[in-house]
Amino acid sequence: MIVLILGGTTEGRLLASACVQLPGVVTISSLAGRTNDPLIPAGDLRIGGFGGVSGLTRYLGAQKIDAVVDATHTFARQMTEHAVEACAASGVPLLILRRPGWTEQPGDTWHRVPSLPAAAVLLPELGKRIFLTTGRQEIGAFAGLDDLWFLARSVEPPAPPMPRRLSVLLDRGPFTVEGEQALLTAHRIDVLVTKDSGGPAAKLTAARALSLPVVLVDRPAPPPVPLVPSVEAAVTWLRTLMTHAPAGDGRSAGGDGQRADPADLGLG
Ligand code: NAP
């Protein structure tokens, strides 16, 4: 069985490591190519966009992909939409792997907003020194807030438009609670802005300890396809698919050119 993992996340890498251990599975991970020095997953790798829905549809056919796991970041909305459309058009089973979002805890002061522009509208009434951990791509949402000072942390440098009073910290996690607390204190941060990505939450724990308000951008609603919260559950899904796939000729469990119908499996 040939599995395409749409990656760019820790879960994508962990799933690739698990898949290469599965007998009869060929694993291809796909990265968007946004970072110059990506963490490389196990198994085969391709980098760069597919060329929209039609490009991905062609790729699925050309590579004889038997199953796709969309393990992209929760906020990589376009890639997920393309995967849903291309897999439906190709009859390839699709699973979404998403880590659960964060839950507010006692001591938290969270302001949930639907988008980064909505976060920008809220900020002036919450503080003056803002820690942005929303990634570099949409930092333009905060341009024009000239009375505020921003510290933005990202893996790659952001590009204009950007806030006028901005300091950029190039760094990649994992981060510790102690480190996050020291960073927030050193820069006299009074508001944290983040997307509800889920996963390790040292920055949220640090903000709670310092009684800082957090502006949390809600995640987009998931599409109506099977979704699991863990790598283990994704492996179970793949195992089930392999069990139901027609016997193949080697490289793919469905290597006779046929695919198990996801609807028959209750998986599609
Ligand atoms: P996006 O807006 O959903 O995708 C834009 C385009 O980038 C897609 O249409 C596709 O191009 C290409 N692309 C995205 N992910 C790809 C993948 N895994 N393999 C091949 N092409 C991919 O995505 P994004 O928000 O820019 O995120 C890009 C990547 O960074 C994703 O892989 C995601 O997992 C990772 N990431 C995103 C965030 C975030 O906050 N958005 C955070 C951490 C990591 P074509 O249309 O040409 O196929």
mmCIF file of C-alpha atoms in Angstrom, residues 117-248:
data_model
loop_
_atom_site.group_PDB
_atom_site.id
_atom_site.type_symbol
_atom_site.label_atom_id
_atom_site.label_comp_id
_atom_site.label_asym_id
_atom_site.label_seq_id
_atom_site.Cartn_x
_atom_site.Cartn_y
_atom_site.Cartn_z
ATOM 1 C CA PRO A 117 -7.628 40.409 11.835
ATOM 2 C CA ALA A 118 -10.133 40.002 14.690
ATOM 3 C CA ALA A 119 -7.193 39.521 17.087
ATOM 4 C CA ALA A 120 -5.665 42.755 15.781
ATOM 5 C CA VAL A 121 -8.891 44.643 16.480
ATOM 6 C CA LEU A 122 -8.916 43.413 20.073
ATOM 7 C CA LEU A 123 -5.259 44.023 20.960
ATOM 8 C CA PRO A 124 -5.202 47.796 21.719
ATOM 9 C CA GLU A 125 -7.632 47.342 24.611
ATOM 10 C CA LEU A 126 -5.596 44.476 26.112
ATOM 11 C CA GLY A 127 -1.994 45.670 26.184
ATOM 12 C CA LYS A 128 0.963 47.459 24.620
ATOM 13 C CA ARG A 129 3.674 44.798 24.326
ATOM 14 C CA ILE A 130 2.512 41.818 22.337
ATOM 15 C CA PHE A 131 4.075 38.375 21.829
ATOM 16 C CA LEU A 132 2.993 36.963 18.444
ATOM 17 C CA THR A 133 3.374 33.196 17.950
ATOM 18 C CA THR A 134 1.059 32.987 14.977
ATOM 19 C CA GLY A 135 3.676 32.192 12.330
ATOM 20 C CA ARG A 136 5.243 34.573 9.864
ATOM 21 C CA GLN A 137 2.819 34.237 6.971
ATOM 22 C CA GLU A 138 -0.050 36.363 8.213
ATOM 23 C CA ILE A 139 1.843 38.869 10.321
ATOM 24 C CA GLY A 140 0.497 41.609 8.043
ATOM 25 C CA ALA A 141 -2.754 41.400 10.036
ATOM 26 C CA PHE A 142 -0.981 43.440 12.739
ATOM 27 C CA ALA A 143 0.562 46.072 10.452
ATOM 28 C CA GLY A 144 -0.843 49.496 11.223
ATOM 29 C CA LEU A 145 -1.009 48.983 14.992
ATOM 30 C CA ASP A 146 1.676 51.632 15.463
ATOM 31 C CA ASP A 147 1.019 52.237 19.168
ATOM 32 C CA LEU A 148 1.864 48.623 20.031
ATOM 33 C CA TRP A 149 5.237 46.888 20.213
ATOM 34 C CA PHE A 150 5.499 43.312 18.920
ATOM 35 C CA LEU A 151 7.819 40.405 19.517
ATOM 36 C CA ALA A 152 7.179 37.805 16.791
ATOM 37 C CA ARG A 153 8.635 34.316 16.956
ATOM 38 C CA SER A 154 8.886 32.230 13.788
ATOM 39 C CA VAL A 155 11.119 29.647 12.110
ATOM 40 C CA GLU A 156 11.769 31.844 9.067
ATOM 41 C CA PRO A 157 11.826 35.673 8.937
ATOM 42 C CA PRO A 158 8.500 37.347 8.135
ATOM 43 C CA ALA A 159 8.076 39.524 5.045
ATOM 44 C CA PRO A 160 6.197 42.853 4.680
ATOM 45 C CA PRO A 161 3.643 44.047 5.441
ATOM 46 C CA MET A 162 4.688 43.939 9.092
ATOM 47 C CA PRO A 163 4.040 46.034 12.218
ATOM 48 C CA ARG A 164 6.312 49.085 12.398
ATOM 49 C CA ARG A 165 7.539 48.385 15.950
ATOM 50 C CA LEU A 166 8.559 44.744 15.604
ATOM 51 C CA SER A 167 11.318 42.567 16.964
ATOM 52 C CA VAL A 168 11.688 39.130 15.348
ATOM 53 C CA LEU A 169 12.920 36.070 17.199
ATOM 54 C CA LEU A 170 13.878 33.186 14.889
ATOM 55 C CA ASP A 171 13.413 29.972 16.822
ATOM 56 C CA ARG A 172 11.803 26.558 16.570
ATOM 57 C CA GLY A 173 10.322 24.554 19.486
ATOM 58 C CA PRO A 174 10.037 22.602 21.621
ATOM 59 C CA PHE A 175 10.014 25.299 24.282
ATOM 60 C CA THR A 176 10.002 24.931 28.072
ATOM 61 C CA VAL A 177 7.677 26.671 30.518
ATOM 62 C CA GLU A 178 10.685 28.186 32.288
ATOM 63 C CA GLY A 179 12.102 29.464 29.001
ATOM 64 C CA GLU A 180 8.762 30.925 27.922
ATOM 65 C CA GLN A 181 8.261 32.618 31.272
ATOM 66 C CA ALA A 182 11.779 34.116 31.116
ATOM 67 C CA LEU A 183 11.108 35.370 27.565
ATOM 68 C CA LEU A 184 7.774 36.955 28.483
ATOM 69 C CA THR A 185 9.315 38.627 31.528
ATOM 70 C CA ALA A 186 12.475 39.846 29.757
ATOM 71 C CA HIS A 187 10.412 41.546 27.039
ATOM 72 C CA ARG A 188 7.767 42.845 29.478
ATOM 73 C CA ILE A 189 5.063 41.193 27.369
ATOM 74 C CA ASP A 190 1.509 41.966 28.428
ATOM 75 C CA VAL A 191 -0.486 39.954 25.835
ATOM 76 C CA LEU A 192 0.162 36.641 24.073
ATOM 77 C CA VAL A 193 -1.401 35.988 20.646
ATOM 78 C CA THR A 194 -1.534 32.434 19.326
ATOM 79 C CA LYS A 195 -3.556 30.168 17.063
ATOM 80 C CA ASP A 196 -5.360 27.215 18.665
ATOM 81 C CA SER A 197 -2.867 24.748 17.249
ATOM 82 C CA GLY A 198 -3.006 22.273 20.130
ATOM 83 C CA GLY A 199 -0.027 20.222 21.274
ATOM 84 C CA PRO A 200 2.693 21.371 23.654
ATOM 85 C CA ALA A 201 1.546 24.523 25.407
ATOM 86 C CA ALA A 202 4.504 25.863 27.401
ATOM 87 C CA LYS A 203 3.651 29.429 26.321
ATOM 88 C CA LEU A 204 0.098 29.083 27.640
ATOM 89 C CA THR A 205 1.328 27.692 30.946
ATOM 90 C CA ALA A 206 3.809 30.567 31.203
ATOM 91 C CA ALA A 207 1.111 33.140 30.402
ATOM 92 C CA ARG A 208 -1.121 31.612 33.095
ATOM 93 C CA ALA A 209 1.706 31.773 35.649
ATOM 94 C CA LEU A 210 2.234 35.462 34.847
ATOM 95 C CA SER A 211 -1.535 36.219 34.683
ATOM 96 C CA LEU A 212 -1.223 37.459 31.089
ATOM 97 C CA PRO A 213 -4.235 37.611 28.790
ATOM 98 C CA VAL A 214 -4.112 35.368 25.720
ATOM 99 C CA VAL A 215 -5.774 36.065 22.384
ATOM 100 C CA LEU A 216 -6.519 32.683 20.851
ATOM 101 C CA VAL A 217 -7.483 32.357 17.192
ATOM 102 C CA ASP A 218 -10.067 29.592 16.743
ATOM 103 C CA ARG A 219 -9.239 26.727 14.388
ATOM 104 C CA PRO A 220 -11.211 26.351 11.166
ATOM 105 C CA ALA A 221 -14.013 23.770 11.193
ATOM 106 C CA PRO A 222 -12.769 20.413 9.904
ATOM 107 C CA PRO A 223 -14.212 19.052 6.642
ATOM 108 C CA PRO A 224 -16.659 16.122 6.812
ATOM 109 C CA VAL A 225 -14.114 13.313 6.402
ATOM 110 C CA PRO A 226 -12.736 10.861 8.980
ATOM 111 C CA LEU A 227 -10.566 12.629 11.545
ATOM 112 C CA VAL A 228 -8.381 11.210 14.307
ATOM 113 C CA PRO A 229 -6.523 13.003 17.115
ATOM 114 C CA SER A 230 -3.401 10.828 17.347
ATOM 115 C CA VAL A 231 -0.707 9.090 15.331
ATOM 116 C CA GLU A 232 -1.727 5.768 16.925
ATOM 117 C CA ALA A 233 -5.295 6.179 15.658
ATOM 118 C CA ALA A 234 -4.003 7.026 12.183
ATOM 119 C CA VAL A 235 -1.917 3.833 12.148
ATOM 120 C CA THR A 236 -5.013 1.846 13.176
ATOM 121 C CA TRP A 237 -6.924 3.413 10.272
ATOM 122 C CA LEU A 238 -4.168 2.431 7.844
ATOM 123 C CA ARG A 239 -4.037 -1.114 9.227
ATOM 124 C CA THR A 240 -7.802 -1.427 8.763
ATOM 125 C CA LEU A 241 -7.492 -0.170 5.226
ATOM 126 C CA MET A 242 -4.745 -2.718 4.476
ATOM 127 C CA THR A 243 -6.859 -5.520 5.878
ATOM 128 C CA HIS A 244 -9.688 -4.638 3.524
ATOM 129 C CA ALA A 245 -7.550 -3.847 0.479
ATOM 130 C CA PRO A 246 -7.428 -6.408 -2.325
ATOM 131 C CA ALA A 247 -4.293 -8.580 -2.299
ATOM 132 C CA GLY A 248 -1.595 -6.850 -4.319
#
